[in-house]
């Protein structure tokens, strides 16, 4: 009878490690009835599992098996190194791991282990007082613990088991499927081999030695180098942060250009083919390294090197462009938004250059106008679309849900930014001489603003909510699971007397998935000391609306303008202008690039990341998603309380370090499934973006 296949599990044979040979022959090539024992195990694995891998330092002897051979990067560190290679290479949640010298692996025995997986991270057998970790089911959840132990002196698989949820199948239960414990018998010595009835010696027609297999599991090897260079990563970032690249200020034009050149020079130092592209505004820095080869995926990394203005300066504890480390954080304008998160990608790339280069092709695009609406980025992307082609886009410009909670953000709000100017009399008037007979522009503006929104925040612009997409059931469930603490959140918001917002929506839903309208600034009339009785000639306001899918900035700007014109008193002149806009972003979270990012973050933080949306905007995300039609993954390392845009902006240095590590792992994880990094174009799932287009009324 055919054994039943085991879902979500890879079969892995370990043929690495030290004593892998017997009589000059790799142990997996010992034979039983003419067949090598490795071939026999692979044959069994093929009936039980989808994927089968073999871990070996020297893959050549196993070339004939037709399975994926993975190399053990922890040479000489025994079984834990082999297990690491197997788990890191497997793309299923579970891996059955056995030695290549076990001639009697058995379907029923393996199935029994598999049937005990629930609520465990590893399932193994105790037999004759001995727990067997190399005939066991291991889950990916063990990887972080395993990697921590491998960094230690003498790792042992039993130590790993102590750190995860271990289930032991006891001997009495085991005896029903394997009374003698034959399924984990192995051939360590010629004596063992004879007892087990194995033939020693090269098999007839032994496979030839093939070309060396490219190594993909090198990220772990780089951790030592990363540690040695930690201090330099901070001091370089400090230099980058000293450049006051404030994009909104014409005074700082040359500084913005200097920051662009700084990035270009670093890219060139790392042998990335990099250039500064001028635009009508600030330049775009773009570089590419295609050294992984045409068969490998290409990723596009995006960030911005421009920063926000620094006012009010007097509230900074240290000067914004004189970076300072205090309490494990680096304080400076741009530390978290976004120079620190740009630099961490360069350092991850640099790490990979120590071993030749990353296993994926890398394109990097850094913008200098993000903080002012990215007006010139759209035309640049349109023009350079062919050059930018990629399988996945990675953006690090968003916060983590909380400290210690690695996060992947799959949605951002869009923005429509407007200015309303109200003009009345040609000059300021004496309010006694004219008051009551001339409409005051500031009063008129107040009435207009009052007509934009009700007390709960509902926007009164007709048609404003027409295209607002609701949270899906899956998103709602995900949001509920997040570790949200209302009190902490209020404190992070600067402790207003109470939260506020549309009734019937969770705080996170209000921020992530509901559109808003905000007055950013308002002016008009007398602001000086004391009192002055006038009717001002003019008043005005900057008003922005955060948008959500499927609202578009163009349509909302149009509706806003029409509404303001309609409610504006006729006795004043009202001008409405659109300053800039950007579309909301929402991504399909099932793309393999998201899985790869999840695995990378899990390896770096020792924890599975959560999925979030955010209320902020990055115009690039929606634009590039539409242009390249590939997954856009936001892997951010900021914290919600790091004061981006505010005084005392900072970057937590532990997150900086883990961010670099995450990016190092990400390259490896993305390389692992080249065919699967971007979803197949004909796949059954459509991205929200394409669905949106399909639904658009014409
Ligand atoms: N990094 C932020 C965007 C962000 C903020 C993402 C919070 C996630 C959470 C970005 O630099 C930013 O500030 N964007 C502006 C964009 C605007 C000027 C078009 C924003 O959101 O106000
Ligand atoms: Mn930013
Ligand atoms: Mn910003």
XYZ file of C-alpha atoms and ligand atoms in Angstrom:
722
model
C 0.000 0.000 0.000
C 1.245 3.491 -0.844
C 1.940 5.488 2.301
C -0.199 8.605 2.767
C 1.632 11.820 1.878
C 2.472 14.138 4.772
C 1.410 17.731 4.197
C 3.638 20.758 4.729
C 6.764 18.741 5.274
C 10.113 18.381 3.533
C 12.274 15.279 3.780
C 15.918 16.029 4.514
C 18.855 13.649 4.602
C 21.977 14.805 6.399
C 25.159 13.709 4.689
C 27.386 16.517 5.951
C 29.255 16.598 9.209
C 32.468 14.866 10.190
C 32.411 11.065 10.010
C 30.557 10.855 6.751
C 32.680 8.234 5.086
C 33.247 4.567 5.523
C 35.883 2.600 3.621
C 36.480 5.729 1.554
C 32.871 5.905 0.464
C 30.319 8.524 1.557
C 28.061 6.722 3.981
C 24.942 7.402 1.971
C 26.464 5.288 -0.789
C 26.577 2.131 1.319
C 24.296 -0.342 -0.365
C 21.451 -2.507 0.675
C 20.430 -5.095 -1.913
C 22.256 -3.233 -4.669
C 20.640 0.156 -3.983
C 22.484 2.894 -2.094
C 20.862 3.694 1.216
C 20.610 7.391 0.327
C 18.752 6.484 -2.865
C 16.447 4.227 -0.867
C 15.652 7.034 1.587
C 15.075 9.511 -1.216
C 12.697 7.046 -2.860
C 10.734 6.748 0.376
C 10.767 10.539 0.916
C 9.366 11.098 -2.556
C 6.280 9.084 -1.639
C 5.871 10.863 1.708
C 6.818 14.464 1.031
C 6.738 16.915 -1.815
C 10.203 18.402 -1.468
C 13.316 16.375 -0.709
C 16.709 17.853 0.101
C 20.076 16.467 0.991
C 22.617 18.351 3.075
C 26.214 17.612 2.138
C 29.486 19.490 2.158
C 30.484 17.697 -0.973
C 27.423 17.336 -3.169
C 29.132 15.444 -5.990
C 28.626 11.864 -4.792
C 24.906 12.537 -4.508
C 24.488 14.259 -7.866
C 22.852 11.155 -9.306
C 19.963 11.245 -6.830
C 18.267 14.138 -8.570
C 17.485 15.982 -5.327
C 18.375 19.484 -4.220
C 21.723 19.372 -2.481
C 22.289 22.043 0.127
C 25.627 22.803 1.699
C 26.224 23.001 5.391
C 27.789 26.372 6.172
C 28.738 25.266 9.670
C 31.356 22.809 8.615
C 32.741 20.824 11.468
C 29.904 21.766 13.786
C 28.162 18.455 13.367
C 24.454 17.767 13.350
C 23.273 21.252 14.417
C 24.948 22.724 11.341
C 23.326 20.149 9.105
C 19.957 20.690 10.713
C 20.340 24.426 10.225
C 21.046 23.986 6.532
C 18.026 21.712 6.164
C 15.586 24.016 7.975
C 16.909 27.114 6.266
C 16.530 25.519 2.843
C 13.138 23.934 3.406
C 10.171 25.963 2.275
C 7.640 24.001 4.280
C 6.784 24.605 7.933
C 8.111 21.142 8.853
C 11.120 19.058 7.924
C 11.709 15.435 8.691
C 15.441 15.171 9.278
C 17.340 11.904 9.222
C 20.919 10.788 8.746
C 21.901 9.559 5.322
C 23.234 6.395 6.943
C 19.895 5.089 8.181
C 19.010 2.170 5.938
C 15.612 1.359 7.400
C 13.668 4.586 7.442
C 10.037 3.630 7.514
C 6.859 5.322 6.303
C 4.695 4.300 9.271
C 7.308 5.457 11.748
C 7.638 8.854 10.072
C 3.852 9.173 9.812
C 3.513 8.573 13.531
C 5.840 11.503 14.235
C 3.929 13.648 11.773
C 0.628 12.846 13.460
C 1.950 14.358 16.696
C 2.948 17.751 15.296
C 0.191 19.861 16.778
C 1.323 22.450 19.361
C 4.926 21.308 19.094
C 8.020 22.721 17.412
C 9.892 19.446 17.284
C 8.732 15.827 17.547
C 11.180 13.091 18.423
C 11.357 9.580 19.860
C 12.758 8.270 23.134
C 13.952 4.701 22.726
C 15.985 2.675 25.196
C 16.477 5.811 27.256
C 17.900 7.784 24.342
C 16.169 10.689 22.614
C 16.838 10.660 18.884
C 17.121 14.169 17.359
C 18.252 12.930 13.951
C 15.155 10.945 13.229
C 12.784 13.710 14.096
C 10.391 16.298 12.727
C 11.653 19.846 13.117
C 9.678 22.986 12.402
C 10.979 26.301 11.123
C 10.140 27.756 14.519
C 13.335 26.113 15.762
C 15.561 28.146 13.458
C 16.091 31.200 15.678
C 17.024 29.066 18.694
C 19.235 26.936 16.511
C 21.006 29.952 15.105
C 21.585 31.388 18.548
C 23.121 28.126 19.650
C 25.285 27.847 16.570
C 26.796 31.166 17.492
C 27.857 29.517 20.777
C 30.836 27.288 21.345
C 29.645 23.698 21.255
C 26.089 23.500 20.082
C 24.079 20.376 20.634
C 20.696 19.457 19.236
C 19.486 18.631 22.708
C 20.078 22.246 23.732
C 17.858 23.386 20.880
C 15.142 21.010 21.972
C 15.274 22.598 25.415
C 14.462 26.021 23.953
C 11.420 25.083 21.886
C 8.233 23.143 22.397
C 9.450 19.571 22.229
C 7.176 16.564 21.981
C 8.638 13.185 22.800
C 6.983 10.017 21.580
C 7.701 7.402 24.229
C 8.938 3.902 23.630
C 5.724 2.019 24.425
C 3.829 4.006 21.805
C 6.685 3.778 19.344
C 6.925 -0.007 19.590
C 3.574 -0.344 17.818
C 5.142 0.921 14.569
C 8.789 0.013 15.067
C 9.287 -2.659 17.767
C 13.056 -2.938 17.310
C 13.830 0.737 16.755
C 15.187 -0.226 13.331
C 13.985 2.986 11.681
C 16.685 4.982 13.455
C 19.433 2.369 13.317
C 22.464 3.882 11.598
C 25.798 2.740 10.310
C 28.515 4.542 12.200
C 31.164 1.870 12.005
C 31.991 -0.993 9.629
C 30.764 -3.196 12.467
C 27.336 -1.477 12.324
C 27.299 -1.816 8.556
C 27.946 -5.560 8.719
C 25.300 -6.055 11.393
C 22.765 -4.157 9.296
C 23.618 -6.157 6.203
C 25.084 -3.263 4.206
C 27.656 -3.525 1.452
C 30.645 -1.248 1.790
C 32.510 -0.026 -1.292
C 31.897 2.144 -4.277
C 28.654 1.256 -5.974
C 28.666 0.199 -9.597
C 28.414 3.274 -11.824
C 29.018 5.723 -8.981
C 28.001 9.186 -10.115
C 30.819 11.403 -11.327
C 31.912 14.510 -9.518
C 29.832 17.374 -10.793
C 30.745 21.057 -10.725
C 30.661 22.538 -7.229
C 27.227 23.586 -6.119
C 26.761 27.321 -5.524
C 26.375 28.027 -1.854
C 23.253 29.781 -0.760
C 23.402 29.495 2.981
C 26.114 32.003 3.631
C 24.172 34.601 5.573
C 24.988 32.923 8.859
C 28.673 33.108 8.044
C 28.424 36.882 7.799
C 27.231 37.423 11.347
C 30.811 37.539 12.660
C 31.755 40.193 10.120
C 28.629 42.181 10.976
C 29.572 42.149 14.637
C 33.116 43.269 13.921
C 31.851 46.229 11.912
C 28.971 47.386 14.102
C 30.700 50.523 15.366
C 31.639 51.608 11.863
C 28.022 51.187 10.701
C 27.022 53.756 13.315
C 29.844 56.208 12.633
C 29.130 56.170 8.898
C 25.461 56.820 9.521
C 26.442 59.723 11.755
C 28.307 61.301 8.812
C 25.283 60.820 6.549
C 22.999 62.373 9.170
C 25.185 65.444 9.480
C 24.088 66.547 6.020
C 20.983 68.757 6.466
C 19.098 67.479 3.421
C 15.823 69.268 4.099
C 13.930 68.953 0.836
C 11.283 71.571 1.563
C 13.791 74.357 1.983
C 15.383 76.048 -1.047
C 18.189 77.131 1.267
C 19.218 73.509 1.652
C 19.236 72.669 -2.028
C 22.992 72.114 -2.075
C 22.784 69.962 1.061
C 20.207 67.733 -0.561
C 22.544 67.341 -3.532
C 25.413 66.582 -1.158
C 23.421 63.790 0.501
C 22.705 62.331 -2.941
C 26.416 62.374 -3.808
C 27.248 60.805 -0.436
C 24.986 57.852 -1.259
C 26.286 57.535 -4.795
C 29.877 57.452 -3.555
C 29.131 54.747 -1.019
C 27.346 52.672 -3.660
C 30.325 53.040 -5.974
C 32.688 52.048 -3.182
C 30.672 48.814 -2.942
C 31.070 48.407 -6.703
C 27.471 49.182 -7.447
C 27.010 50.937 -10.761
C 25.478 54.125 -9.361
C 24.448 57.514 -10.693
C 22.723 60.663 -9.560
C 19.797 61.431 -11.861
C 18.712 65.059 -11.889
C 14.979 65.790 -11.913
C 13.067 69.023 -11.992
C 13.326 68.955 -8.224
C 15.865 67.079 -6.130
C 17.829 64.228 -7.704
C 17.240 60.501 -7.604
C 20.162 58.228 -6.705
C 20.047 54.951 -8.545
C 22.457 52.036 -8.615
C 22.441 48.429 -9.651
C 24.499 45.329 -9.012
C 23.572 42.491 -11.313
C 26.322 40.132 -10.206
C 24.045 37.309 -9.101
C 23.311 36.501 -12.728
C 20.320 36.398 -15.004
C 18.844 33.262 -13.429
C 18.493 34.942 -10.053
C 15.727 37.243 -8.857
C 16.218 40.987 -8.877
C 15.093 43.162 -6.016
C 14.620 46.899 -5.964
C 15.343 48.636 -2.664
C 13.754 52.056 -2.137
C 14.301 54.737 0.468
C 14.573 58.503 0.758
C 17.532 60.621 1.765
C 15.658 63.870 2.248
C 14.466 64.881 5.697
C 11.845 67.063 7.338
C 12.517 70.570 8.647
C 13.722 70.743 12.237
C 11.581 73.433 13.831
C 10.972 74.033 16.699
C 14.721 73.880 17.198
C 14.623 74.836 20.876
C 12.953 71.541 21.769
C 15.896 69.421 20.597
C 18.150 68.079 23.353
C 21.068 67.791 20.931
C 21.223 69.576 17.611
C 19.361 67.836 14.774
C 22.392 67.671 12.486
C 24.895 66.913 15.195
C 24.000 63.262 15.798
C 24.379 61.925 19.312
C 23.997 58.479 20.878
C 21.991 58.446 24.108
C 20.467 55.405 25.827
C 21.019 53.070 22.915
C 19.489 55.394 20.348
C 20.998 57.685 17.740
C 19.414 61.149 17.853
C 19.295 63.243 14.682
C 16.872 64.487 12.068
C 16.487 61.654 9.570
C 17.798 58.979 11.958
C 14.714 56.820 11.508
C 12.997 58.685 8.656
C 14.686 57.563 6.550
C 18.472 57.824 6.388
C 19.070 55.133 9.013
C 16.819 52.731 7.156
C 18.517 53.545 3.851
C 21.969 53.001 5.310
C 21.078 49.645 6.805
C 20.403 48.310 3.314
C 23.788 49.508 2.102
C 25.443 47.754 5.036
C 23.592 44.496 4.376
C 24.749 44.685 0.801
C 28.289 45.412 1.939
C 28.146 42.330 4.158
C 27.280 40.182 1.167
C 30.137 41.695 -0.803
C 32.488 40.042 1.725
C 31.562 36.700 0.173
C 31.451 37.933 -3.415
C 27.960 39.334 -3.454
C 24.372 38.590 -2.551
C 22.587 35.673 -4.189
C 20.120 38.103 -5.787
C 20.576 41.048 -8.129
C 20.087 44.338 -6.354
C 18.829 47.672 -7.619
C 18.693 50.624 -5.272
C 16.688 53.779 -5.706
C 16.885 56.636 -3.221
C 14.680 59.659 -3.557
C 15.253 63.230 -2.406
C 11.678 64.530 -2.459
C 9.665 62.038 -0.462
C 8.976 64.476 2.347
C 7.573 67.002 -0.102
C 5.255 64.702 -2.015
C 7.502 62.981 -4.601
C 6.179 65.151 -7.407
C 9.053 64.319 -9.774
C 9.271 60.643 -8.967
C 6.312 59.540 -11.103
C 7.832 60.893 -14.338
C 11.221 59.387 -13.403
C 9.698 55.957 -12.768
C 7.727 56.138 -15.992
C 10.815 57.051 -17.988
C 13.137 54.523 -16.351
C 10.618 51.727 -15.989
C 12.590 49.232 -18.075
C 15.761 49.860 -16.109
C 13.947 49.359 -12.823
C 12.361 45.985 -13.661
C 12.421 43.790 -10.561
C 10.802 40.727 -9.046
C 10.130 42.433 -5.733
C 10.428 45.900 -4.211
C 11.644 46.327 -0.638
C 10.986 49.548 1.266
C 12.278 50.308 4.762
C 10.528 53.536 5.732
C 7.854 52.476 8.191
C 7.654 51.641 11.887
C 7.432 48.281 13.569
C 4.203 47.718 15.476
C 6.142 47.994 18.740
C 9.610 47.376 20.086
C 10.417 43.684 19.773
C 7.549 43.091 17.351
C 9.003 42.697 13.855
C 6.433 43.901 11.346
C 5.643 43.803 7.678
C 3.461 46.646 6.510
C 1.197 45.911 3.555
C -0.852 49.095 3.357
C -0.378 52.858 3.529
C -2.767 55.733 3.182
C -2.609 58.124 0.289
C -2.750 61.876 0.438
C -4.451 64.824 -1.203
C -2.927 68.076 -0.010
C -4.884 71.293 -0.593
C -4.580 74.978 0.140
C -7.554 77.270 0.603
C -7.064 81.027 0.327
C -9.801 83.453 1.277
C -9.629 87.102 0.256
C -11.961 89.904 1.243
C -11.093 93.586 1.409
C -7.921 94.776 -0.353
C -6.344 95.834 2.959
C -6.937 95.129 6.640
C -9.907 97.213 7.791
C -10.753 98.885 11.077
C -13.195 96.439 12.601
C -15.161 99.224 14.237
C -15.599 101.229 11.080
C -16.425 98.250 8.849
C -17.275 95.347 11.155
C -20.788 94.002 10.626
C -20.973 95.245 7.062
C -18.033 93.433 5.424
C -17.529 89.669 5.661
C -14.359 88.845 7.551
C -12.217 86.337 5.514
C -11.053 84.576 8.711
C -14.661 84.102 9.823
C -15.526 82.896 6.338
C -12.642 80.419 6.423
C -13.809 79.113 9.790
C -17.260 78.511 8.329
C -15.777 76.718 5.341
C -13.648 74.464 7.541
C -16.612 73.757 9.788
C -18.472 72.593 6.705
C -15.824 70.012 5.821
C -16.197 67.617 8.714
C -18.651 66.773 11.475
C -17.730 66.533 15.147
C -16.832 62.828 14.953
C -14.503 63.312 12.019
C -16.832 62.214 9.255
C -15.888 64.150 6.147
C -18.804 66.054 4.629
C -17.412 66.372 1.092
C -20.068 64.700 -1.071
C -18.889 61.399 -2.535
C -15.828 61.333 -0.273
C -16.504 57.777 0.890
C -17.722 56.422 -2.457
C -14.678 54.280 -3.092
C -13.542 53.487 0.424
C -12.757 49.819 0.660
C -13.727 48.027 3.845
C -11.350 45.888 5.846
C -11.663 42.231 4.890
C -12.615 39.637 7.488
C -9.051 38.389 7.385
C -7.674 41.862 8.058
C -10.122 42.397 10.881
C -9.068 39.129 12.504
C -5.404 40.016 12.034
C -5.903 43.463 13.582
C -7.611 41.914 16.601
C -4.642 39.644 17.218
C -2.132 42.493 17.350
C -0.779 43.425 20.777
C -2.522 46.801 20.881
C -2.559 48.598 24.203
C -4.911 51.561 24.301
C -3.130 53.276 27.167
C 0.314 52.932 25.651
C -1.068 54.196 22.401
C -2.549 57.280 24.062
C 0.781 57.961 25.737
C 2.554 57.679 22.367
C 0.033 60.205 21.043
C 1.243 62.663 23.664
C -1.564 61.889 26.129
C -4.482 63.926 24.777
C -7.422 63.932 27.212
C -9.151 61.205 25.200
C -8.900 59.468 21.843
C -11.216 60.716 19.156
C -12.591 59.488 15.881
C -15.359 57.984 13.861
C -17.644 55.787 15.917
C -17.675 52.064 15.256
C -14.032 51.782 14.222
C -11.091 50.426 16.202
C -8.264 52.925 16.709
C -6.069 50.973 14.320
C -8.808 50.889 11.708
C -9.289 54.655 12.038
C -5.598 55.168 11.344
C -4.981 52.459 8.782
C -8.127 52.105 6.793
C -10.272 55.235 7.142
C -9.744 58.472 5.228
C -9.373 61.691 7.182
C -9.286 65.435 6.785
C -6.852 67.587 8.737
C -6.078 71.280 8.930
C -2.282 71.381 8.951
C -1.977 75.106 9.298
C -4.234 78.101 9.405
C -3.474 81.769 9.205
C -4.983 85.184 8.815
C -5.082 88.502 10.597
C -3.362 89.624 13.708
C -1.042 87.167 15.504
C 1.117 89.610 17.495
C 1.235 90.552 21.126
C -1.871 92.003 22.711
C -4.994 92.951 20.804
C -5.594 94.691 17.510
C -9.015 95.378 16.097
C -9.078 94.579 12.396
C -10.872 92.699 9.720
C -8.001 90.924 7.949
C -7.754 91.218 4.211
C -6.904 87.524 3.860
C -6.977 84.170 5.572
C -5.906 80.731 4.513
C -5.406 77.123 5.477
C -3.417 74.066 4.417
C -5.712 71.081 4.480
C -4.738 67.512 3.755
C -6.779 64.385 3.400
C -5.351 60.939 4.043
C -6.835 58.549 1.540
C -7.457 54.832 1.494
C -8.012 52.375 -1.352
C -9.732 52.936 -3.755
C -9.935 56.702 -3.415
C -7.689 58.574 -5.824
C -6.010 61.896 -5.015
C -7.270 63.422 -8.273
C -10.908 62.586 -7.650
C -10.782 63.635 -4.008
C -9.057 66.916 -4.872
C -11.799 67.579 -7.418
C -14.622 66.782 -5.003
C -13.000 68.825 -2.249
C -12.638 71.824 -4.529
C -16.238 71.619 -5.686
C -17.514 71.328 -2.128
C -15.478 74.277 -0.852
C -16.693 76.409 -3.733
C -20.245 75.398 -2.965
C -20.151 76.218 0.745
C -17.953 79.307 0.421
C -19.757 82.552 1.211
C -20.192 84.667 -1.889
C -18.951 87.804 -0.137
C -15.300 86.617 -0.212
C -13.054 85.300 -2.953
C -12.017 81.716 -2.338
C -9.196 79.943 -4.202
C -8.580 76.225 -3.824
C -5.308 74.685 -4.969
C -4.011 71.152 -4.955
C -0.405 71.066 -3.658
C 0.351 67.405 -4.097
C -1.139 63.976 -3.882
C -0.267 60.323 -3.716
C -2.332 57.179 -4.015
C -2.975 54.799 -1.149
C -1.058 51.539 -1.226
C -2.304 48.069 -0.487
C -0.498 44.872 -1.301
C -1.385 41.255 -1.763
C 0.209 39.580 1.260
C 0.336 36.082 -0.171
C 3.171 36.750 -2.594
C 6.260 34.606 -1.961
C 8.331 37.758 -1.398
C 6.232 38.334 1.732
C 7.000 34.802 2.915
C 10.692 35.417 2.300
C 10.545 38.673 4.288
C 8.715 36.901 7.074
C 11.421 34.266 7.283
C 14.184 36.872 7.209
C 12.604 38.889 10.034
C 11.956 35.758 12.030
C 15.586 34.777 11.752
C 16.805 38.225 12.782
C 14.366 38.900 15.627
C 13.672 35.341 16.761
C 9.979 36.038 16.374
C 7.395 35.740 13.652
C 6.577 39.185 12.262
C 3.090 40.647 12.413
C 1.251 42.175 9.465
C 0.282 45.818 9.745
C -1.007 48.707 7.743
C 0.039 52.261 8.492
C -1.590 55.637 8.294
C 1.350 57.486 6.726
C 2.039 57.833 3.032
C 4.868 56.922 0.685
C 3.776 57.910 -2.816
C 6.443 55.673 -4.368
C 4.802 52.473 -3.140
C 1.589 52.719 -5.141
C 3.356 54.179 -8.156
C 5.957 51.424 -8.391
C 3.355 48.749 -7.725
C 1.359 49.995 -10.689
C 4.441 50.366 -12.881
C 6.165 47.040 -12.179
C 3.200 44.948 -11.048
C 5.375 43.117 -8.584
C 5.078 42.702 -4.813
C 6.075 45.721 -2.724
C 7.110 44.741 0.791
C 7.527 47.268 3.590
C 10.043 45.928 6.048
C 10.436 48.823 8.466
C 12.595 49.144 11.553
C 11.359 52.375 13.097
C 9.463 52.573 16.355
C 6.156 54.404 16.764
C 7.663 56.737 19.372
C 10.870 57.707 17.603
C 9.645 61.215 16.819
C 9.874 61.221 13.075
C 9.038 64.738 11.810
C 9.319 65.992 15.405
C 12.099 67.227 17.701
C 14.477 64.576 19.057
C 14.003 62.122 16.229
C 15.988 58.970 16.939
C 16.786 55.455 15.813
C 17.008 52.558 18.208
C 20.452 51.078 17.606
C 19.348 47.537 18.338
C 16.765 47.852 15.590
C 19.435 49.292 13.313
C 21.576 46.213 13.915
C 18.680 43.817 13.519
C 17.576 45.709 10.445
C 20.936 45.079 8.817
C 20.742 41.417 9.801
C 17.188 41.146 8.453
C 18.258 42.579 5.115
C 21.191 40.153 4.990
C 18.822 37.238 5.560
C 16.292 38.676 3.160
C 18.689 38.435 0.236
C 19.195 34.795 1.034
C 15.516 34.051 1.526
C 14.577 35.784 -1.716
C 17.226 33.805 -3.560
C 15.898 30.571 -2.266
C 12.817 30.509 -4.411
C 13.776 32.407 -7.547
C 10.804 31.211 -9.553
C 8.472 32.063 -6.741
C 9.519 35.525 -5.610
C 6.902 37.260 -7.657
C 3.496 35.729 -8.175
C 2.825 34.119 -11.502
C 1.088 36.660 -13.700
C -1.641 34.177 -14.557
C -2.122 33.086 -10.948
C -5.566 32.890 -9.442
C -5.004 35.770 -7.040
C -5.159 39.272 -8.282
C -3.503 42.052 -6.423
C -5.807 44.606 -4.851
C -4.357 47.071 -7.301
C -5.534 45.183 -10.371
C -8.865 44.492 -8.788
C -9.195 48.167 -8.140
C -8.589 48.954 -11.760
C -11.157 46.409 -12.826
C -13.779 47.984 -10.600
C -13.210 51.519 -11.598
C -16.287 53.091 -13.062
C -15.799 54.497 -16.497
N 8.154 57.428 6.351
C 7.036 58.284 6.200
C 5.777 57.536 5.871
C 5.174 56.749 6.981
C 4.813 57.371 8.152
C 4.935 55.423 6.802
C 4.249 56.636 9.170
C 4.363 54.693 7.797
C 4.009 55.306 8.992
C 7.326 59.289 5.101
O 8.622 59.791 5.127
C 6.416 60.443 5.232
O 6.527 61.166 6.182
N 5.559 60.644 4.259
C 4.741 61.791 4.149
C 4.344 61.787 2.711
C 3.790 63.036 2.161
C 4.666 64.225 2.265
C 3.390 62.783 0.717
C 3.535 61.674 5.044
O 3.045 60.566 5.300
O 3.058 62.702 5.516
Mn 9.980 58.338 5.414
Mn 8.666 61.359 6.661
